[in-house]
Short mmCIF file of C-alpha atoms in Angstrom, two decimals:
data_model
loop_
_atom_site.label_atom_id
_atom_site.label_comp_id
_atom_site.label_asym_id
_atom_site.label_seq_id
_atom_site.Cartn_x
_atom_site.Cartn_y
_atom_site.Cartn_z
CA UNK A 1 -44.95 105.30 -22.24
CA UNK A 2 -47.59 107.75 -23.11
CA UNK A 3 -49.98 109.66 -21.06
CA UNK A 4 -53.10 111.29 -21.58
CA UNK A 5 -54.85 114.02 -19.50
CA UNK A 6 -57.02 116.24 -18.77
CA UNK A 7 -56.66 119.57 -17.63
CA UNK A 8 -60.06 122.10 -18.90
CA UNK A 9 -59.91 122.07 -22.51
CA UNK A 10 -57.02 120.43 -22.87
CA UNK A 11 -56.08 117.43 -23.71
CA UNK A 12 -51.98 116.57 -23.18
CA UNK A 13 -50.40 113.56 -24.63
CA UNK A 14 -47.35 113.59 -23.52
CA UNK A 15 -44.78 110.51 -24.05
CA UNK A 16 -43.36 110.26 -20.49
CA UNK A 17 -39.70 108.66 -19.84
CA UNK A 18 -36.45 110.06 -18.12
CA UNK A 19 -34.70 112.47 -19.28
CA UNK A 20 -32.55 110.39 -21.75
CA UNK A 21 -35.89 108.55 -23.51
CA UNK A 22 -35.80 108.83 -26.65
CA UNK A 23 -39.29 108.08 -27.68
CA UNK A 24 -39.31 105.55 -30.11
CA UNK A 25 -41.58 104.71 -31.60
CA UNK A 26 -41.94 100.72 -31.16
CA UNK A 27 -45.61 99.37 -31.56
CA UNK A 28 -45.93 99.07 -28.08
CA UNK A 29 -45.47 102.82 -27.67
CA UNK A 30 -48.08 103.56 -31.62
CA UNK A 31 -50.79 101.75 -30.19
CA UNK A 32 -50.43 103.78 -27.07
CA UNK A 33 -50.40 106.95 -29.15
CA UNK A 34 -53.58 106.20 -31.27
CA UNK A 35 -55.59 104.82 -28.93
CA UNK A 36 -54.65 107.79 -27.61
CA UNK A 37 -55.53 110.45 -29.65
CA UNK A 38 -59.73 107.88 -30.27
CA UNK A 39 -59.40 108.46 -26.33
CA UNK A 40 -59.42 112.23 -26.88
CA UNK A 41 -61.61 111.49 -29.86
CA UNK A 42 -64.11 110.21 -28.19
CA UNK A 43 -64.01 112.66 -25.43
CA UNK A 44 -63.90 116.18 -27.16
CA UNK A 45 -66.33 119.13 -26.71
CA UNK A 46 -66.41 122.51 -27.60
CA UNK A 47 -63.22 123.93 -27.81
CA UNK A 48 -60.62 121.48 -26.94
CA UNK A 49 -57.45 121.15 -28.06
CA UNK A 50 -54.50 118.60 -28.02
CA UNK A 51 -50.42 118.88 -27.07
CA UNK A 52 -48.51 116.87 -27.63
CA UNK A 53 -45.10 116.38 -26.27
CA UNK A 54 -42.68 114.41 -24.66
CA UNK A 55 -40.31 114.23 -21.73
CA UNK A 56 -36.09 114.72 -22.02
CA UNK A 57 -33.65 115.25 -24.31
CA UNK A 58 -36.03 113.86 -27.21
CA UNK A 59 -39.03 114.34 -28.17
CA UNK A 60 -39.17 111.07 -30.32
CA UNK A 61 -36.15 110.08 -32.32
CA UNK A 62 -37.75 108.08 -35.42
CA UNK A 63 -38.85 103.91 -35.22
CA UNK A 64 -37.47 101.91 -33.26
CA UNK A 65 -34.76 100.49 -36.14
CA UNK A 66 -32.95 98.65 -32.94
CA UNK A 67 -36.17 95.99 -32.23
CA UNK A 68 -36.64 95.86 -36.64
CA UNK A 69 -32.26 95.11 -36.57
CA UNK A 70 -32.85 92.82 -33.66
CA UNK A 71 -34.84 90.61 -35.18
CA UNK A 72 -33.22 87.32 -36.36
CA UNK A 73 -32.76 87.83 -40.25
CA UNK A 74 -32.95 90.85 -42.57
CA UNK A 75 -36.53 90.49 -44.30
CA UNK A 76 -38.00 90.45 -40.55
CA UNK A 77 -35.98 93.30 -40.24
CA UNK A 78 -37.27 94.27 -43.37
CA UNK A 79 -41.09 93.15 -41.92
CA UNK A 80 -40.75 94.85 -38.90
CA UNK A 81 -39.66 98.37 -39.97
CA UNK A 82 -43.00 97.66 -42.11
CA UNK A 83 -45.38 96.74 -39.69
CA UNK A 84 -43.80 99.77 -37.93
CA UNK A 85 -44.44 101.97 -41.23
CA UNK A 86 -47.63 100.94 -41.71
CA UNK A 87 -48.93 101.23 -37.34
CA UNK A 88 -47.64 105.07 -37.82
CA UNK A 89 -50.36 106.16 -40.52
CA UNK A 90 -53.48 105.75 -38.68
CA UNK A 91 -51.31 108.18 -36.76
CA UNK A 92 -51.56 110.43 -38.95
CA UNK A 93 -54.88 109.68 -39.66
CA UNK A 94 -55.80 110.86 -36.47
CA UNK A 95 -54.35 113.88 -35.95
CA UNK A 96 -55.55 114.85 -39.54
CA UNK A 97 -58.54 114.26 -38.82
CA UNK A 98 -58.68 115.22 -35.04
CA UNK A 99 -61.61 117.74 -34.75
CA UNK A 100 -59.78 119.42 -31.60
CA UNK A 101 -56.93 122.00 -33.59
CA UNK A 102 -53.64 119.91 -32.28
CA UNK A 103 -50.49 121.25 -31.04
CA UNK A 104 -46.44 119.92 -31.20
CA UNK A 105 -44.48 120.67 -28.58
CA UNK A 106 -41.81 120.17 -29.42
CA UNK A 107 -39.00 119.75 -26.61
CA UNK A 108 -36.43 117.94 -28.00
CA UNK A 109 -35.04 116.84 -30.80
CA UNK A 110 -37.17 115.40 -33.23
CA UNK A 111 -35.97 112.87 -36.32
CA UNK A 112 -37.06 110.98 -39.10
CA UNK A 113 -40.97 110.12 -37.98
CA UNK A 114 -40.68 111.15 -34.39
CA UNK A 115 -40.59 114.34 -36.96
CA UNK A 116 -43.48 113.51 -39.18
CA UNK A 117 -45.07 113.43 -35.04
CA UNK A 118 -44.72 116.90 -34.42
CA UNK A 119 -45.65 117.92 -38.32
CA UNK A 120 -49.42 116.09 -38.20
CA UNK A 121 -50.00 119.21 -35.74
CA UNK A 122 -51.87 121.84 -36.97
CA UNK A 123 -49.34 124.09 -34.94
CA UNK A 124 -45.47 123.19 -33.72
CA UNK A 125 -43.40 125.32 -31.67
CA UNK A 126 -39.40 124.11 -30.18
CA UNK A 127 -37.24 124.72 -28.46
CA UNK A 128 -34.67 127.58 -29.50
CA UNK A 129 -32.13 126.70 -26.90
CA UNK A 130 -32.08 122.93 -27.91
CA UNK A 131 -32.85 120.50 -30.07
CA UNK A 132 -33.06 119.70 -33.55
CA UNK A 133 -35.43 118.35 -36.07
CA UNK A 134 -33.95 116.00 -38.83
CA UNK A 135 -34.92 113.74 -42.18
CA UNK A 136 -32.73 111.32 -40.63
CA UNK A 137 -33.39 108.43 -44.32
CA UNK A 138 -31.57 109.55 -46.85
CA UNK A 139 -28.25 109.17 -44.27
CA UNK A 140 -29.17 106.00 -42.82
CA UNK A 141 -30.27 104.99 -46.35
CA UNK A 142 -33.74 104.37 -45.89
CA UNK A 143 -36.67 104.68 -48.40
CA UNK A 144 -39.28 106.68 -47.60
CA UNK A 145 -42.75 106.02 -46.72
CA UNK A 146 -45.15 107.55 -49.60
CA UNK A 147 -47.49 108.48 -46.51
CA UNK A 148 -44.09 110.60 -44.88
CA UNK A 149 -43.14 112.60 -48.81
CA UNK A 150 -47.29 113.76 -49.12
CA UNK A 151 -46.64 115.03 -45.72
CA UNK A 152 -43.57 117.13 -46.19
CA UNK A 153 -44.64 118.43 -49.24
CA UNK A 154 -48.56 119.44 -47.70
CA UNK A 155 -46.60 120.89 -44.33
CA UNK A 156 -43.72 122.49 -45.65
CA UNK A 157 -44.53 125.15 -48.58
CA UNK A 158 -40.40 125.90 -49.28
CA UNK A 159 -39.90 123.90 -51.76
CA UNK A 160 -35.87 124.67 -51.21
CA UNK A 161 -36.53 123.64 -47.41
CA UNK A 162 -38.36 120.43 -48.53
CA UNK A 163 -35.10 119.77 -50.51
CA UNK A 164 -32.61 120.71 -47.61
CA UNK A 165 -35.02 118.33 -45.11
CA UNK A 166 -35.21 115.52 -46.89
CA UNK A 167 -32.47 115.28 -49.67
CA UNK A 168 -30.29 117.64 -47.58
CA UNK A 169 -31.10 115.31 -44.37
CA UNK A 170 -30.33 118.58 -42.60
CA UNK A 171 -30.80 118.82 -38.85
CA UNK A 172 -32.34 122.21 -38.22
CA UNK A 173 -32.35 123.85 -34.95
CA UNK A 174 -35.11 125.90 -33.89
CA UNK A 175 -34.20 129.86 -35.28
CA UNK A 176 -33.70 127.93 -38.81
CA UNK A 177 -36.79 126.79 -38.35
CA UNK A 178 -39.40 129.08 -37.90
CA UNK A 179 -37.54 131.00 -41.36
CA UNK A 180 -37.86 128.05 -43.44
CA UNK A 181 -41.63 127.78 -42.49
CA UNK A 182 -41.55 124.08 -41.11
CA UNK A 183 -42.46 125.58 -36.97
CA UNK A 184 -44.30 128.21 -36.40
CA UNK A 185 -42.76 129.98 -33.16
CA UNK A 186 -39.21 129.22 -30.65
CA UNK A 187 -38.72 129.56 -26.95
CA UNK A 188 -36.10 129.69 -25.73
CA UNK A 189 -35.90 126.81 -22.45
CA UNK A 190 -37.74 123.84 -21.53
CA UNK A 191 -40.95 125.45 -19.88
CA UNK A 192 -40.79 128.54 -21.29
CA UNK A 193 -41.85 126.14 -25.01
CA UNK A 194 -44.21 124.94 -22.66
CA UNK A 195 -46.70 127.12 -20.90
CA UNK A 196 -45.82 129.08 -24.84
CA UNK A 197 -47.76 125.77 -25.88
CA UNK A 198 -49.54 125.68 -22.67
CA UNK A 199 -51.56 129.24 -23.41
CA UNK A 200 -51.76 128.70 -27.35
CA UNK A 201 -53.65 125.79 -26.20
CA UNK A 202 -56.21 128.03 -24.17
CA UNK A 203 -56.42 131.12 -27.16
CA UNK A 204 -57.34 128.62 -29.25
CA UNK A 205 -59.03 126.71 -27.57
CA UNK A 206 -61.78 129.27 -26.63
CA UNK A 207 -63.10 129.91 -29.66
CA UNK A 208 -65.05 127.23 -28.71
CA UNK A 209 -64.94 125.83 -32.42
CA UNK A 210 -66.89 122.82 -33.77
CA UNK A 211 -64.48 120.29 -33.74
CA UNK A 212 -66.35 118.29 -36.53
CA UNK A 213 -66.05 121.32 -38.48
CA UNK A 214 -63.08 122.35 -37.69
CA UNK A 215 -62.07 118.72 -38.03
CA UNK A 216 -63.30 119.05 -41.98
CA UNK A 217 -62.22 121.91 -42.61
CA UNK A 218 -58.39 121.16 -41.65
CA UNK A 219 -58.57 117.85 -44.31
CA UNK A 220 -60.14 120.57 -47.16
CA UNK A 221 -56.54 121.94 -46.75
CA UNK A 222 -54.31 118.37 -47.66
CA UNK A 223 -56.24 116.89 -50.03
CA UNK A 224 -53.37 114.86 -50.88
CA UNK A 225 -52.50 113.94 -47.64
CA UNK A 226 -55.78 112.61 -47.05
CA UNK A 227 -55.74 110.43 -50.10
CA UNK A 228 -52.78 109.20 -49.44
CA UNK A 229 -54.54 108.19 -45.90
CA UNK A 230 -57.91 107.51 -47.23
CA UNK A 231 -59.42 109.52 -45.62
CA UNK A 232 -62.99 110.63 -47.21
CA UNK A 233 -63.11 114.82 -47.61
CA UNK A 234 -65.93 117.15 -48.20
CA UNK A 235 -67.73 114.67 -45.25
CA UNK A 236 -71.05 117.00 -45.27
CA UNK A 237 -71.01 118.16 -41.63
CA UNK A 238 -75.21 120.04 -41.08
CA UNK A 239 -73.92 123.55 -39.85
CA UNK A 240 -76.16 125.22 -36.72
CA UNK A 241 -77.04 128.80 -38.45
CA UNK B 1 -77.39 146.48 -55.12
CA UNK B 2 -74.45 146.49 -57.77
CA UNK B 3 -73.95 148.44 -61.06
CA UNK B 4 -71.62 147.62 -64.02
CA UNK B 5 -69.97 151.58 -65.77
CA UNK B 6 -67.63 151.43 -68.61
CA UNK B 7 -65.11 154.02 -68.31
CA UNK B 8 -63.12 153.65 -71.83
CA UNK B 9 -61.07 149.95 -71.18
CA UNK B 10 -62.58 149.93 -67.98
CA UNK B 11 -65.16 147.96 -66.15
CA UNK B 12 -66.52 148.27 -62.89
CA UNK B 13 -68.58 146.21 -61.01
CA UNK B 14 -69.62 148.56 -57.80
CA UNK B 15 -71.45 146.67 -55.03
CA UNK B 16 -73.82 150.01 -54.09
CA UNK B 17 -74.74 151.52 -51.34
CA UNK B 18 -72.99 153.35 -48.70
CA UNK B 19 -74.17 151.43 -45.37
CA UNK B 20 -74.69 148.67 -46.86
CA UNK B 21 -72.56 145.43 -46.21
CA UNK B 22 -73.29 143.33 -49.56
CA UNK B 23 -74.75 140.60 -47.59
CA UNK B 24 -74.35 137.92 -51.44
CA UNK B 25 -77.66 137.24 -51.46
CA UNK B 26 -80.23 135.38 -54.09
CA UNK B 27 -80.23 139.20 -55.90
CA UNK B 28 -77.21 140.39 -55.60
CA UNK B 29 -75.77 137.34 -56.31
CA UNK B 30 -77.39 137.58 -60.20
CA UNK B 31 -76.73 140.85 -59.74
CA UNK B 32 -73.84 140.97 -60.47
CA UNK B 33 -73.32 137.42 -61.80
CA UNK B 34 -75.64 139.56 -64.67
CA UNK B 35 -72.69 142.49 -64.57
CA UNK B 36 -70.66 140.12 -64.82
CA UNK B 37 -72.20 137.96 -67.83
CA UNK B 38 -72.84 141.92 -69.58
CA UNK B 39 -68.84 143.37 -68.41
CA UNK B 40 -67.81 139.32 -70.85
CA UNK B 41 -70.78 139.92 -74.46
CA UNK B 42 -68.44 143.38 -73.90
CA UNK B 43 -64.72 143.09 -73.49
CA UNK B 44 -62.36 144.04 -76.19
CA UNK B 45 -58.86 143.42 -76.24
CA UNK B 46 -57.83 145.77 -72.89
CA UNK B 47 -60.17 145.60 -71.00
CA UNK B 48 -59.55 146.04 -67.19
CA UNK B 49 -62.59 144.52 -64.52
CA UNK B 50 -62.76 146.47 -61.25
CA UNK B 51 -64.83 144.88 -58.80
CA UNK B 52 -65.06 147.54 -55.56
CA UNK B 53 -67.34 148.32 -52.91
CA UNK B 54 -68.99 151.57 -50.99
CA UNK B 55 -68.70 152.10 -47.40
CA UNK B 56 -66.90 150.42 -45.02
CA UNK B 57 -67.62 146.71 -46.09
CA UNK B 58 -66.53 145.07 -49.30
CA UNK B 59 -69.11 142.29 -48.49
CA UNK B 60 -69.71 139.98 -45.91
CA UNK B 61 -70.54 137.18 -47.82
CA UNK B 62 -73.85 135.11 -47.70
CA UNK B 63 -77.22 136.89 -46.16
CA UNK B 64 -77.02 134.50 -43.56
CA UNK B 65 -80.12 136.48 -41.84
CA UNK B 66 -82.08 135.82 -44.74
CA UNK B 67 -81.34 132.09 -44.22
CA UNK B 68 -81.66 131.74 -40.42
CA UNK B 69 -85.24 133.51 -41.05
CA UNK B 70 -86.59 130.61 -42.63
CA UNK B 71 -89.11 128.56 -41.61
CA UNK B 72 -87.90 124.98 -40.28
CA UNK B 73 -84.10 124.73 -39.57
CA UNK B 74 -83.88 122.29 -42.60
CA UNK B 75 -85.24 125.12 -45.03
CA UNK B 76 -82.43 127.79 -43.12
CA UNK B 77 -79.77 125.32 -44.83
CA UNK B 78 -81.68 124.84 -48.01
CA UNK B 79 -81.90 128.45 -48.25
CA UNK B 80 -77.52 129.34 -47.59
CA UNK B 81 -76.82 126.03 -49.68
CA UNK B 82 -79.16 127.78 -51.97
CA UNK B 83 -76.26 130.92 -52.36
CA UNK B 84 -73.30 128.93 -52.37
CA UNK B 85 -74.94 127.37 -55.60
CA UNK B 86 -74.92 130.06 -57.24
CA UNK B 87 -72.05 132.02 -56.10
CA UNK B 88 -70.10 129.32 -57.28
CA UNK B 89 -71.17 131.09 -61.37
CA UNK B 90 -70.02 133.86 -60.21
CA UNK B 91 -66.19 132.25 -58.83
CA UNK B 92 -66.45 130.47 -62.65
CA UNK B 93 -67.76 134.16 -64.29
CA UNK B 94 -64.43 135.46 -62.54
CA UNK B 95 -61.80 132.95 -63.15
CA UNK B 96 -62.45 132.70 -67.35
CA UNK B 97 -63.08 137.21 -67.47
CA UNK B 98 -61.26 137.73 -71.14
CA UNK B 99 -60.28 140.30 -69.16
CA UNK B 100 -57.73 140.90 -66.09
CA UNK B 101 -59.45 141.64 -63.24
CA UNK B 102 -58.65 144.15 -60.43
CA UNK B 103 -60.47 143.83 -57.10
CA UNK B 104 -60.26 146.89 -54.39
CA UNK B 105 -61.26 145.88 -50.65
CA UNK B 106 -62.16 149.61 -50.12
CA UNK B 107 -64.04 147.76 -46.13
CA UNK B 108 -63.60 144.39 -45.03
CA UNK B 109 -64.10 141.11 -46.28
CA UNK B 110 -65.30 137.97 -45.15
CA UNK B 111 -66.27 135.06 -45.68
CA UNK B 112 -67.83 134.57 -49.34
CA UNK B 113 -66.66 138.28 -49.50
CA UNK B 114 -63.17 136.98 -49.36
CA UNK B 115 -63.68 134.51 -51.24
CA UNK B 116 -65.06 136.80 -53.90
CA UNK B 117 -62.25 139.47 -53.50
CA UNK B 118 -59.48 136.59 -53.91
CA UNK B 119 -61.58 135.01 -57.06
CA UNK B 120 -59.57 139.17 -58.82
CA UNK B 121 -56.22 138.92 -60.52
CA UNK B 122 -54.82 141.72 -58.27
CA UNK B 123 -56.56 142.54 -54.82
CA UNK B 124 -55.55 146.16 -52.94
CA UNK B 125 -57.14 146.58 -49.16
CA UNK B 126 -56.79 149.20 -47.57
CA UNK B 127 -54.09 149.79 -44.95
CA UNK B 128 -55.36 151.77 -42.84
CA UNK B 129 -58.93 149.86 -42.10
CA UNK B 130 -60.58 146.81 -43.08
CA UNK B 131 -60.12 143.09 -42.31
CA UNK B 132 -59.53 140.09 -44.39
CA UNK B 133 -62.10 137.79 -42.78
CA UNK B 134 -62.52 133.75 -42.73
CA UNK B 135 -65.48 133.87 -40.01
CA UNK B 136 -66.80 130.45 -40.90
CA UNK B 137 -64.86 128.52 -38.59
CA UNK B 138 -65.67 130.75 -35.56
CA UNK B 139 -69.42 130.24 -36.56
CA UNK B 140 -69.32 126.47 -37.25
CA UNK B 141 -69.75 126.53 -41.24
CA UNK B 142 -67.91 123.90 -43.13
CA UNK B 143 -66.40 125.49 -46.16
CA UNK B 144 -68.26 124.56 -49.39
CA UNK B 145 -65.87 122.36 -51.83
CA UNK B 146 -65.09 125.15 -53.76
CA UNK B 147 -63.94 127.35 -51.13
CA UNK B 148 -60.99 125.32 -50.43
CA UNK B 149 -59.69 124.82 -53.61
CA UNK B 150 -60.15 128.32 -54.33
CA UNK B 151 -58.05 129.10 -51.61
CA UNK B 152 -55.42 127.19 -51.72
CA UNK B 153 -54.73 127.85 -55.61
CA UNK B 154 -54.88 131.40 -54.06
CA UNK B 155 -52.78 131.55 -50.99
CA UNK B 156 -49.68 130.05 -51.13
CA UNK B 157 -48.65 130.30 -48.20
CA UNK B 158 -48.82 126.98 -46.05
CA UNK B 159 -49.54 129.64 -42.45
CA UNK B 160 -50.81 131.17 -44.78
CA UNK B 161 -54.36 128.78 -45.63
CA UNK B 162 -54.32 127.27 -41.90
CA UNK B 163 -54.22 130.77 -40.45
CA UNK B 164 -56.84 132.19 -42.71
CA UNK B 165 -59.06 129.02 -42.64
CA UNK B 166 -58.31 127.60 -39.65
CA UNK B 167 -57.66 129.18 -37.15
CA UNK B 168 -60.54 132.66 -38.17
CA UNK B 169 -57.17 134.57 -38.50
CA UNK B 170 -58.04 138.58 -39.21
CA UNK B 171 -55.60 140.03 -40.87
CA UNK B 172 -55.60 143.59 -41.59
CA UNK B 173 -53.49 145.78 -44.98
CA UNK B 174 -50.17 145.22 -44.02
CA UNK B 175 -50.68 141.83 -42.32
CA UNK B 176 -51.99 140.83 -45.63
CA UNK B 177 -49.11 141.80 -47.89
CA UNK B 178 -46.26 140.45 -46.15
CA UNK B 179 -48.65 136.42 -46.22
CA UNK B 180 -48.48 137.29 -49.96
CA UNK B 181 -52.32 137.08 -50.35
CA UNK B 182 -52.71 141.25 -51.31
CA UNK B 183 -51.22 142.81 -53.64
CA UNK B 184 -50.92 145.97 -52.15
CA UNK B 185 -52.15 147.46 -48.71
CA UNK B 186 -53.16 151.30 -49.30
CA UNK B 187 -53.14 154.06 -46.19
CA UNK B 188 -57.08 155.34 -46.97
CA UNK B 189 -59.82 155.04 -49.74
CA UNK B 190 -58.32 157.20 -52.33
CA UNK B 191 -55.66 156.13 -52.20
CA UNK B 192 -56.70 152.53 -52.68
CA UNK B 193 -58.65 152.70 -55.50
CA UNK B 194 -56.11 155.02 -56.87
CA UNK B 195 -53.92 152.29 -56.96
CA UNK B 196 -56.60 149.92 -58.79
CA UNK B 197 -57.12 152.49 -61.34
CA UNK B 198 -53.37 152.83 -62.34
CA UNK B 199 -52.80 148.79 -61.96
CA UNK B 200 -55.63 149.10 -64.35
CA UNK B 201 -54.22 151.14 -66.62
CA UNK B 202 -51.02 149.56 -66.91
CA UNK B 203 -52.01 145.74 -67.49
CA UNK B 204 -55.04 148.05 -70.32
CA UNK B 205 -52.45 149.43 -72.26
CA UNK B 206 -50.94 145.52 -72.32
CA UNK B 207 -53.82 145.18 -74.90
CA UNK B 208 -54.12 141.60 -74.54
CA UNK B 209 -56.18 139.01 -76.29
CA UNK B 210 -58.71 138.53 -73.80
CA UNK B 211 -59.81 135.00 -75.07
CA UNK B 212 -55.89 133.76 -74.47
CA UNK B 213 -55.36 136.59 -71.33
CA UNK B 214 -58.21 133.62 -69.74
CA UNK B 215 -57.54 130.86 -71.00
CA UNK B 216 -53.82 131.30 -69.60
CA UNK B 217 -55.60 131.93 -66.49
CA UNK B 218 -57.74 128.70 -66.20
CA UNK B 219 -54.23 127.19 -66.45
CA UNK B 220 -52.77 128.34 -63.44
CA UNK B 221 -55.52 126.77 -61.71
CA UNK B 222 -55.98 124.20 -63.19
CA UNK B 223 -57.84 121.88 -59.85
CA UNK B 224 -60.26 125.57 -59.03
CA UNK B 225 -61.46 125.05 -62.70
CA UNK B 226 -61.96 121.51 -62.44
CA UNK B 227 -64.26 121.24 -59.76
CA UNK B 228 -66.30 124.38 -60.98
CA UNK B 229 -66.56 122.04 -64.25
CA UNK B 230 -64.38 124.68 -65.64
CA UNK B 231 -63.04 123.12 -68.77
CA UNK B 232 -59.83 124.69 -69.93
CA UNK B 233 -59.83 124.81 -74.27
CA UNK B 234 -56.98 124.60 -76.51
CA UNK B 235 -57.39 128.39 -78.23
CA UNK B 236 -57.50 129.24 -82.05
CA UNK B 237 -53.24 128.92 -82.67
CA UNK B 238 -54.22 131.87 -84.95
CA UNK B 239 -51.15 133.51 -83.77
CA UNK B 240 -48.60 131.19 -84.27
#
């Protein structure tokens, strides 16, 4: 499922499982991720940083479509998919308002909601040697939840990159992802990308930022996304002068 | 404090004092605002505003020292709030100035000082010295609402916004050009001032109608105008 570990200033959220586990965002995993994020938030101090990663070939392969399809009927399948879409939204909200910097270490494939999960983070690192980012919805004939579109437009600046990713269903490897401005860096190998994530985490942690102020500043960067997530922007935070 | 000088078509606004970090105190804010209004009142076709400073700093932002020297923490907060609110009309004035505007950032520009530079149509800085720095995240100071809007309006790159605002990166000239934050970086104070004057001459020679220019500029930044309370007017259609 997932674990939340504290290592010094760093909160490390890991989607766990054997190397073939594709970390499908089913209701149980969604609930565990959400409660882990809330736990990290409750323990946040100056200099705290969140690092999210997974084990194995996949970062996350998106919603558990298998579980949705195994419902009795088409309407029931649609309801299950809708349930997952609804339960992922608070995770996005939690990440966009988290009172600490966030880093996604994408050590494997990230597809659909899994790709969205990565994009919710302030910094995204992936591997250059393995793994793709892929918005599979267009190929699967699945509509994009409204907040997904807003998230992608908020986080991916290039108009042609948005088209290639969302409309073109492109499978994007590390080097291309950097070129398109989707990720911040690539590293060769799982160890390397995880170490790079830890180094970045330490660097950001050493700045000892006030998490409350940081979270409000981050929300200020994404007003449309906050709007669609129901997040209040511009709550007065008392500065320490 | 600051001077406004007219040189032909140009209005040159200079924050004065070689050893000064040009903190945007209430006095300086008031002086800059009245200088901008003076320039506006004398605007003609071909007018251009150039804003620069003397010394190592373009401007180091609000006068936090003055805020902190208040009697109580809540008075300190009120002082900061006063500066935030009185700087707002400066941004509004620059966004609605009926002439092109060029910031010649000959030194460090931090926080509201960086915001001041960005409020201009064109920004040049030095490549050899000086950084752009949004210090707020390091100081634990939340942004005034219009700051986020200004930076989103003027910085197109999503990564640049994050690096500047969320990471408090100190950006030097070459990097600032690469990130699309400034229009050029020049080696040395003479060269950057020269580049500013050269651009201003080019802009002045177009002899633009300032009222039209200002409305077109405002239409580029609708969200910023809204938060500054600037109405986007429909200009007189006298030319059509």
